[in-house]
Short mmCIF file of C-alpha atoms and ligand atoms in Angstrom, two decimals:
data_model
loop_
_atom_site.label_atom_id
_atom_site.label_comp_id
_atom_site.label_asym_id
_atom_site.label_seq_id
_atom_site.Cartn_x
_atom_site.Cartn_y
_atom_site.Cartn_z
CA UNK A 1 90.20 117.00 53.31
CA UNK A 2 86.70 118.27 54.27
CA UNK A 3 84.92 120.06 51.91
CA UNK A 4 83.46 124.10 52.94
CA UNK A 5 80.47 124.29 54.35
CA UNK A 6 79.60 127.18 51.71
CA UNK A 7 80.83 128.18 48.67
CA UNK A 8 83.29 125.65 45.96
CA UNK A 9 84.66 122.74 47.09
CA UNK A 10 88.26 121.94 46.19
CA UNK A 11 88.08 118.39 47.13
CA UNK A 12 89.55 116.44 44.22
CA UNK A 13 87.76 113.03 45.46
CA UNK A 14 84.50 114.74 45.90
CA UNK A 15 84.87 116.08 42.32
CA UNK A 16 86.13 112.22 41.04
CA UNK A 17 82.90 110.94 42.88
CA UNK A 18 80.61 113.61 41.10
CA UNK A 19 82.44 112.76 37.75
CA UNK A 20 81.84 109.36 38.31
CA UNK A 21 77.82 109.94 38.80
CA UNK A 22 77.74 112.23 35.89
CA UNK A 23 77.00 111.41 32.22
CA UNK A 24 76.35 114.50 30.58
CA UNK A 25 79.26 116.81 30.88
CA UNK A 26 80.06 119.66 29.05
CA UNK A 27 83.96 121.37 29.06
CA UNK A 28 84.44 125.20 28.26
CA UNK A 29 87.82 125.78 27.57
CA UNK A 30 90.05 129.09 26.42
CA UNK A 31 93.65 130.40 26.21
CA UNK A 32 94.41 128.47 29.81
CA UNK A 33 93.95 125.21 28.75
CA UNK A 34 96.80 125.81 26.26
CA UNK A 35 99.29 127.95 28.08
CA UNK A 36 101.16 124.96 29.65
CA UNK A 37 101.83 124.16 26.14
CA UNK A 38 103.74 127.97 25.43
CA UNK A 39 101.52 129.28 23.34
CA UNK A 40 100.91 133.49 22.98
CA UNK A 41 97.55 134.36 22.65
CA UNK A 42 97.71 137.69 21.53
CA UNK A 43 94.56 138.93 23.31
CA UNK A 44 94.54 141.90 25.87
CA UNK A 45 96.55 145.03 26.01
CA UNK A 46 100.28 143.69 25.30
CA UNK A 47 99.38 141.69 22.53
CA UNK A 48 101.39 143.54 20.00
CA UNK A 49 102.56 141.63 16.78
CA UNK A 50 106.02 143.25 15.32
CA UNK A 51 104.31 147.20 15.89
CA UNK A 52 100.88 146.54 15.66
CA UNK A 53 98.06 145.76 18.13
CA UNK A 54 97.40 142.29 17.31
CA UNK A 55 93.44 142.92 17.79
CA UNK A 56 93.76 145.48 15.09
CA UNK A 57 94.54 142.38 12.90
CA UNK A 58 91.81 140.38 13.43
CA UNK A 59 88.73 141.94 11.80
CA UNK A 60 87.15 141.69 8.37
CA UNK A 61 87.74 145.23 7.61
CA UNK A 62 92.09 145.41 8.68
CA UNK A 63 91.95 142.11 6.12
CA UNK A 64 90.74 144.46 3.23
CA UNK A 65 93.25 147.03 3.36
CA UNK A 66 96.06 145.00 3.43
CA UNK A 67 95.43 141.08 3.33
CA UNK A 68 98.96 140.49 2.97
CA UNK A 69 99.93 142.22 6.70
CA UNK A 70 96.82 140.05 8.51
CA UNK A 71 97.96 136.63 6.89
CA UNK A 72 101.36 137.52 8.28
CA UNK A 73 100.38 137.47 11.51
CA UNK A 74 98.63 134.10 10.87
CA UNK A 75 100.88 132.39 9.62
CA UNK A 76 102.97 133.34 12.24
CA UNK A 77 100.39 132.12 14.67
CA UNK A 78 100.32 128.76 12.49
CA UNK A 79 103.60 128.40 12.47
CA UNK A 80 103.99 128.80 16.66
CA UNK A 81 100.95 126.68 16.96
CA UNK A 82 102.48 123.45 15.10
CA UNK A 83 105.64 124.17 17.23
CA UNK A 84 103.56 123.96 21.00
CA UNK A 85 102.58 120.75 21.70
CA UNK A 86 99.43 119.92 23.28
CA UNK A 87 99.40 119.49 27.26
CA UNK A 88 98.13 116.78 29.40
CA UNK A 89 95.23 118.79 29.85
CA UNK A 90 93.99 118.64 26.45
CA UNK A 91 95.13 114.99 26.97
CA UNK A 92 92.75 114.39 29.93
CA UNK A 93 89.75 115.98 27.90
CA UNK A 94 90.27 113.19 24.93
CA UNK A 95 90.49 110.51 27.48
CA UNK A 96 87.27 111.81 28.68
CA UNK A 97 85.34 112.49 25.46
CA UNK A 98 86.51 108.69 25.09
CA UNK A 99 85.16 107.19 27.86
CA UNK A 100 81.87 109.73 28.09
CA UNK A 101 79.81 109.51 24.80
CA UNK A 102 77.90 111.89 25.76
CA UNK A 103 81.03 114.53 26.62
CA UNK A 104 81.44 117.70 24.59
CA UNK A 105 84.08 119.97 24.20
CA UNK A 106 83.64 123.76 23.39
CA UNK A 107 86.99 125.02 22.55
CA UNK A 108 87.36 128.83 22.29
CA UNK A 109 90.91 128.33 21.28
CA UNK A 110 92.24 128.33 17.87
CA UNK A 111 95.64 127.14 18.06
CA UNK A 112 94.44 123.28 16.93
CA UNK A 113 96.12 121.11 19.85
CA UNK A 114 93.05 119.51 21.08
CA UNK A 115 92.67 118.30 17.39
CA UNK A 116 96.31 117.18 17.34
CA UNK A 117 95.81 115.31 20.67
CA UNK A 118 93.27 113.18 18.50
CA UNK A 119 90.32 114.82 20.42
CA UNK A 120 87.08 112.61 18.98
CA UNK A 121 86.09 115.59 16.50
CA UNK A 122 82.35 114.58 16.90
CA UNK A 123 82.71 115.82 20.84
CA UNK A 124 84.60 118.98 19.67
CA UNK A 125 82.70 122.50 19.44
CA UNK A 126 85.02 124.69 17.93
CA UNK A 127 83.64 128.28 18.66
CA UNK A 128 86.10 130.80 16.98
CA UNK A 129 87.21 128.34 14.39
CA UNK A 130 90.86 127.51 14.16
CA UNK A 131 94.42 128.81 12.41
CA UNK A 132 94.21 125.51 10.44
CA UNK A 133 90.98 125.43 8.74
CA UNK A 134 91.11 127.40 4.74
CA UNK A 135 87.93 129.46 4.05
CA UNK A 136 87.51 132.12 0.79
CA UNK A 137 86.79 135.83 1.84
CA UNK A 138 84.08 136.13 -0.38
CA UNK A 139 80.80 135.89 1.89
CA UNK A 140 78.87 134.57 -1.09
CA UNK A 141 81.28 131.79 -1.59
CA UNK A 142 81.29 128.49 0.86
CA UNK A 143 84.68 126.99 0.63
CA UNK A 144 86.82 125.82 3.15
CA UNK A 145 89.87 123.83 3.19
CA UNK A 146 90.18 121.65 6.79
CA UNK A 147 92.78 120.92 8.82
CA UNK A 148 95.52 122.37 6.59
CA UNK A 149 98.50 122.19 8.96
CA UNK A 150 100.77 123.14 6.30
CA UNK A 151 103.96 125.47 7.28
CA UNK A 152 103.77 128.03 5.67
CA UNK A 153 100.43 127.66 4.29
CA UNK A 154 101.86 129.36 1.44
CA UNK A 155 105.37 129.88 -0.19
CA UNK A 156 105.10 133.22 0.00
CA UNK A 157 104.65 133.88 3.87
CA UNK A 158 107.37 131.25 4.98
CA UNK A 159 110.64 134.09 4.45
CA UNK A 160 108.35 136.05 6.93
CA UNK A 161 107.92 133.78 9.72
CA UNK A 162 111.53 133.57 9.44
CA UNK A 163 111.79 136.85 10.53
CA UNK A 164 109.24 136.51 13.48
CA UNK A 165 111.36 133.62 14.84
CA UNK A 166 114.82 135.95 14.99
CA UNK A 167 112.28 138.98 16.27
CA UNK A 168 111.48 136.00 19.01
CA UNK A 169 114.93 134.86 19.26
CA UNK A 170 116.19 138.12 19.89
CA UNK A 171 113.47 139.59 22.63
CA UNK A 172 114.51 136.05 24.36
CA UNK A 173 118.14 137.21 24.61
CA UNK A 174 117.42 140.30 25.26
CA UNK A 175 114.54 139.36 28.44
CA UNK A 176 117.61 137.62 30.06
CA UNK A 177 119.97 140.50 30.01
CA UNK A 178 120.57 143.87 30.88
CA UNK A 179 118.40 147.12 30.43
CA UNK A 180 121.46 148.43 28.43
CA UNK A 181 121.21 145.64 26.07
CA UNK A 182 117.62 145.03 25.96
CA UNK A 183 117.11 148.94 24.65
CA UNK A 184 119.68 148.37 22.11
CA UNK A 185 118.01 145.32 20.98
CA UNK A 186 115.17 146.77 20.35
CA UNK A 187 116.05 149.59 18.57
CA UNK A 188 117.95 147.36 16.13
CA UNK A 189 115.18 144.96 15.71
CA UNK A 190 113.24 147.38 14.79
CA UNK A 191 115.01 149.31 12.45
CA UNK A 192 115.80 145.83 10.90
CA UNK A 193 111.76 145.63 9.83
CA UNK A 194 110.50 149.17 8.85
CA UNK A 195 107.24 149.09 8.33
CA UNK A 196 106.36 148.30 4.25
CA UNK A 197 108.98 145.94 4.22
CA UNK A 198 106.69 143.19 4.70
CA UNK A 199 103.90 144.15 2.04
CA UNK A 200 102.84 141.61 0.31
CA UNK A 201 100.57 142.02 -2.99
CA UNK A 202 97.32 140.94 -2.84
CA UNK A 203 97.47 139.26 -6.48
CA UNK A 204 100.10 136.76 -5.10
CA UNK A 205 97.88 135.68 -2.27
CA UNK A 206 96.54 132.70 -2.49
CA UNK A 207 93.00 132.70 -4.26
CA UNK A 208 90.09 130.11 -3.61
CA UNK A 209 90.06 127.14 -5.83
CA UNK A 210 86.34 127.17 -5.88
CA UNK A 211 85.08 130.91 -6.72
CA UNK A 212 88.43 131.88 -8.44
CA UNK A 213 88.24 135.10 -7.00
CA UNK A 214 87.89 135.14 -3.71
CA UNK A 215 91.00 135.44 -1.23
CA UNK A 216 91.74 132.63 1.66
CA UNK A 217 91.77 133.60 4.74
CA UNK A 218 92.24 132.12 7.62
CA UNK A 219 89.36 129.96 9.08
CA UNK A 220 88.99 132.23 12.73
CA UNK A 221 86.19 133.93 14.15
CA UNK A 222 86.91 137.87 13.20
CA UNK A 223 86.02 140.37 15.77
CA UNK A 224 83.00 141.93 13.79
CA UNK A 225 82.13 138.25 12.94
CA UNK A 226 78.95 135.88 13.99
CA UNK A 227 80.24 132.79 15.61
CA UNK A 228 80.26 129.63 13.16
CA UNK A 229 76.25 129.27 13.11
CA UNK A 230 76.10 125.51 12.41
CA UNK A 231 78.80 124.61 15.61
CA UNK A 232 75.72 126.60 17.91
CA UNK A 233 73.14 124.83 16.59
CA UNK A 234 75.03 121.62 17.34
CA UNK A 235 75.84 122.60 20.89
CA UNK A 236 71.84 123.90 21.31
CA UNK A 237 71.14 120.25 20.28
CA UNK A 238 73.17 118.68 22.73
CA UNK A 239 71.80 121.58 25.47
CA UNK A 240 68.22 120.25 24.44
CA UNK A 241 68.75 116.64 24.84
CA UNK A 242 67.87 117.05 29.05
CA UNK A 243 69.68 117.92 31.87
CA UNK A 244 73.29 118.38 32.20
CA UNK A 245 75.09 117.13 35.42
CA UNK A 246 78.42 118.82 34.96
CA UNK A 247 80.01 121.84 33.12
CA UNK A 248 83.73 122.68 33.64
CA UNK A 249 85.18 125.86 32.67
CA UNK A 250 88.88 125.67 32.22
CA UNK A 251 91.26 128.65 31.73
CA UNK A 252 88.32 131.27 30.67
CA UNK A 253 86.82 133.79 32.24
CA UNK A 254 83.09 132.79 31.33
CA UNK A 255 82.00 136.25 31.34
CA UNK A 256 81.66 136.57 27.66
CA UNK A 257 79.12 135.85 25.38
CA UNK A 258 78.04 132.80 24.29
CA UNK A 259 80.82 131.49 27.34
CA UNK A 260 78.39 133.12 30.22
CA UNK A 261 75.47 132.00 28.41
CA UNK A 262 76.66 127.99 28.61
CA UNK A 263 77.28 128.12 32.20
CA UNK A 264 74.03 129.49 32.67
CA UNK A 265 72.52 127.39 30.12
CA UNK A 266 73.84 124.36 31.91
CA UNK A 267 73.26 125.62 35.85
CA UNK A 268 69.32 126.05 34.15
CA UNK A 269 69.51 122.26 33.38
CA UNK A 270 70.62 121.21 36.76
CA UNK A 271 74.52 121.16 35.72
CA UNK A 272 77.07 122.05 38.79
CA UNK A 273 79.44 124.42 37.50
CA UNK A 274 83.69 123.38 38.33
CA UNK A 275 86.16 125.73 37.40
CA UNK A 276 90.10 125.43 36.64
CA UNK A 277 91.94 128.46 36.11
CA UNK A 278 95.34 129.73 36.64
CA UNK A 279 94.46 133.44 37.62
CA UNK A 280 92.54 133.97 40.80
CA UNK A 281 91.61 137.50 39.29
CA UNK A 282 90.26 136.31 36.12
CA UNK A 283 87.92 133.99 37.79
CA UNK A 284 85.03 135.28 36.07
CA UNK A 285 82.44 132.32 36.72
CA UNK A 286 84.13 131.24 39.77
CA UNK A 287 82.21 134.55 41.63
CA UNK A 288 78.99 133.20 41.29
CA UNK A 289 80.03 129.44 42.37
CA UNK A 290 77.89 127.88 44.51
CA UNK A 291 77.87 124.98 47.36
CA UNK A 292 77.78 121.67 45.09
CA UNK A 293 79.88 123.63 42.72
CA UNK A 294 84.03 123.67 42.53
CA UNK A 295 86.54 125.84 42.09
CA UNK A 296 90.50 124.32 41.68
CA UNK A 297 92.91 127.65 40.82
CA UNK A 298 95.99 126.62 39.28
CA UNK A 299 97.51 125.32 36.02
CA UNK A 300 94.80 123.25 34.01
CA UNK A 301 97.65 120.94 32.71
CA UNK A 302 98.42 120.28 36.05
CA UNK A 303 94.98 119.40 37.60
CA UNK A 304 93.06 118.20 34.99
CA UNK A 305 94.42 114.66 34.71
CA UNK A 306 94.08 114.79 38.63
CA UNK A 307 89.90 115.81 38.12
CA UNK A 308 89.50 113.08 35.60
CA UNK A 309 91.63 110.44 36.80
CA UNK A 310 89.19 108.09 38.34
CA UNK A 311 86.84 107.93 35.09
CA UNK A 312 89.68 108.31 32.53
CA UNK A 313 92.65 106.77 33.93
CA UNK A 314 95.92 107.54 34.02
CA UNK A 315 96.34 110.96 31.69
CA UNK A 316 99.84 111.57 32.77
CA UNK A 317 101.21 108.06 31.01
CA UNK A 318 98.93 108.47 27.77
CA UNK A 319 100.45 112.08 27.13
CA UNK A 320 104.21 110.96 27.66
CA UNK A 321 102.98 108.00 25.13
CA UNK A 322 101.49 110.69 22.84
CA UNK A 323 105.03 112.96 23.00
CA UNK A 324 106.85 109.84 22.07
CA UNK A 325 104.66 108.80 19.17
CA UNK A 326 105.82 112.89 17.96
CA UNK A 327 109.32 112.30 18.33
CA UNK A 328 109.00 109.04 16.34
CA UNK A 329 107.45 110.85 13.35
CA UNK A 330 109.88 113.48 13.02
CA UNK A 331 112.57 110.93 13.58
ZN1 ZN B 1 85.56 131.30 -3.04
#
């Protein structure tokens, strides 16, 4: 393999050999890093939830007017989150943070399987928070419950997630079959759930343990919302400690604030920018790569433990070693 004379390489060994040279390296990581691992995002134009637009959900103000419909959705998002398992990509970036003290992880995702592939938590930035963390929705109140991975958080959203899971089970059946069938499905899904059905009254929420009158909510970043201000100082830290040899943005797009602003940040410092996504047209970043920089399109589970093979080993063997350690504790 010879690498281009201009423009990204490809070359996996010339990537291993910058790896090797590098010491601090800085990952970027959204929905792509976790969609080897099944997992519905809900963002863009067909993420609908039952009838509604799931990014009508999640904002401070749709949590107001009906609190009950919002942690609906989340706990269905919980409860599809805790059945995905993580990928050997999320794998490969613990191995890393393992053998790179001075490795960081900035995690746009919020579906908690770098935390449940034991990611060191020091070395994870977590920029839009996560389904699993507990926080009151009073602004003047401070509390948060972490890494709740309860199922259903609460008793009374579990009959509900029921529900999503035959809603799932059906539009499964009905992908598979006929046009016939698949209108007929939905029609009776749908008049299965009416809308109102599903309200739940705020007073049997549950309430924070701390203010007393305060509702949880889930611990995500809100559209409408400041991202967590003490996870940017942290990362501005680490930014301000010198120069950066190596950022890799995996399954983003990088053109989004504070996203764009990292690779920048990092290029500033003398990083070279490698990115690993699954969607040549969502590249993003990957338009303004450089010679010295790299570009690998495909599926990050896929070629991550290929990129970080020579400095953390063998991913592929530690992730079938993680999946049987699960199996054992649900045994
Ligand atoms: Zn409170």
């Amino acid at each position: 393999m010879t690498s281009t004379l201009f423009g990204p390489s490809s070359d996996v060994e010339e990537f291993s050999k910058v790896l090797q040279s590098s010491r601090r390296v800085l990952a970027l990581c959204g929905a792509g890093l976790s969609a080897a691992s099944g997992l519905d995002t809900f963002r863009g134009a067909g993420g609908m939830w039952r009838n509604h637009q799931a990014t009508t959900l999640a904002t401070p103000d749709a949590f107001r007017a009906d609190p009950g419909l919002v942690w609906l959705f989340y706990s269905y998002r919980r409860h599809r989150a805790l059945q995905a398992r993580p990928n050997a990509g999320h794998v490969a970036l613990v191995k890393l943070a393992e053998r790179m003290p001075d490795f960081i992880t900035l995690t746009q995702n919020v579906d908690g399987l770098s935390q449940r592939a034991n990611h060191p938590r020091e070395q994870l930035k977590l920029l839009h928070g996560t389904l699993f963390d507990i926080k009151c929705f009073n602004s003047s109140c401070n509390y948060v419950e972490q890494d709740n991975y309860n199922d259903p958080y609460h008793p009374i959203l579990a009959i509900h997630s029921a529900e999503d899971d035959r809603l799932a089970a059906a539009k499964k059946a009905a992908d598979s079959s006929t046009p016939d069938r698949i209108a007929n499905m939905e029609s009776a899904t749908t008049s299965q759930t009416p809308e109102g059905t599903t309200r739940i009254d705020p007073a049997d929420l549950p309430h924070c343990p701390k203010c007393k009158t305060g509702l949880l909510r889930p611990g995500v970043v809100w559209f409408g919302e400041g991202l967590p201000a003490d996870t940017l100082s942290e990362i501005d830290e680490w930014m301000d400690r010198g120069k950066v040899d190596l950022i890799m943005v995996i399954g983003t797009t990088a053109t989004v604030w504070p996203a764009a602003g990292y690779v920048e940040d990092a290029r500033a410092r003398g990083a070279r920018v490698c990115v690993v996504n699954m969607d040549s047209a969502e590249l993003g970043a990957a338009g303004q790569l450089q010679t010295g920089d790299f570009l690998f399109e495909g599926d990050a589970s896929k070629i991550l433990p290929e990129l970080v093979k020579s400095v953390a080993g063998d991913v592929e063997s530690e992730w079938q070693r993680y999946l049987l350690g699960l199996e054992g504790d649900e045994r």
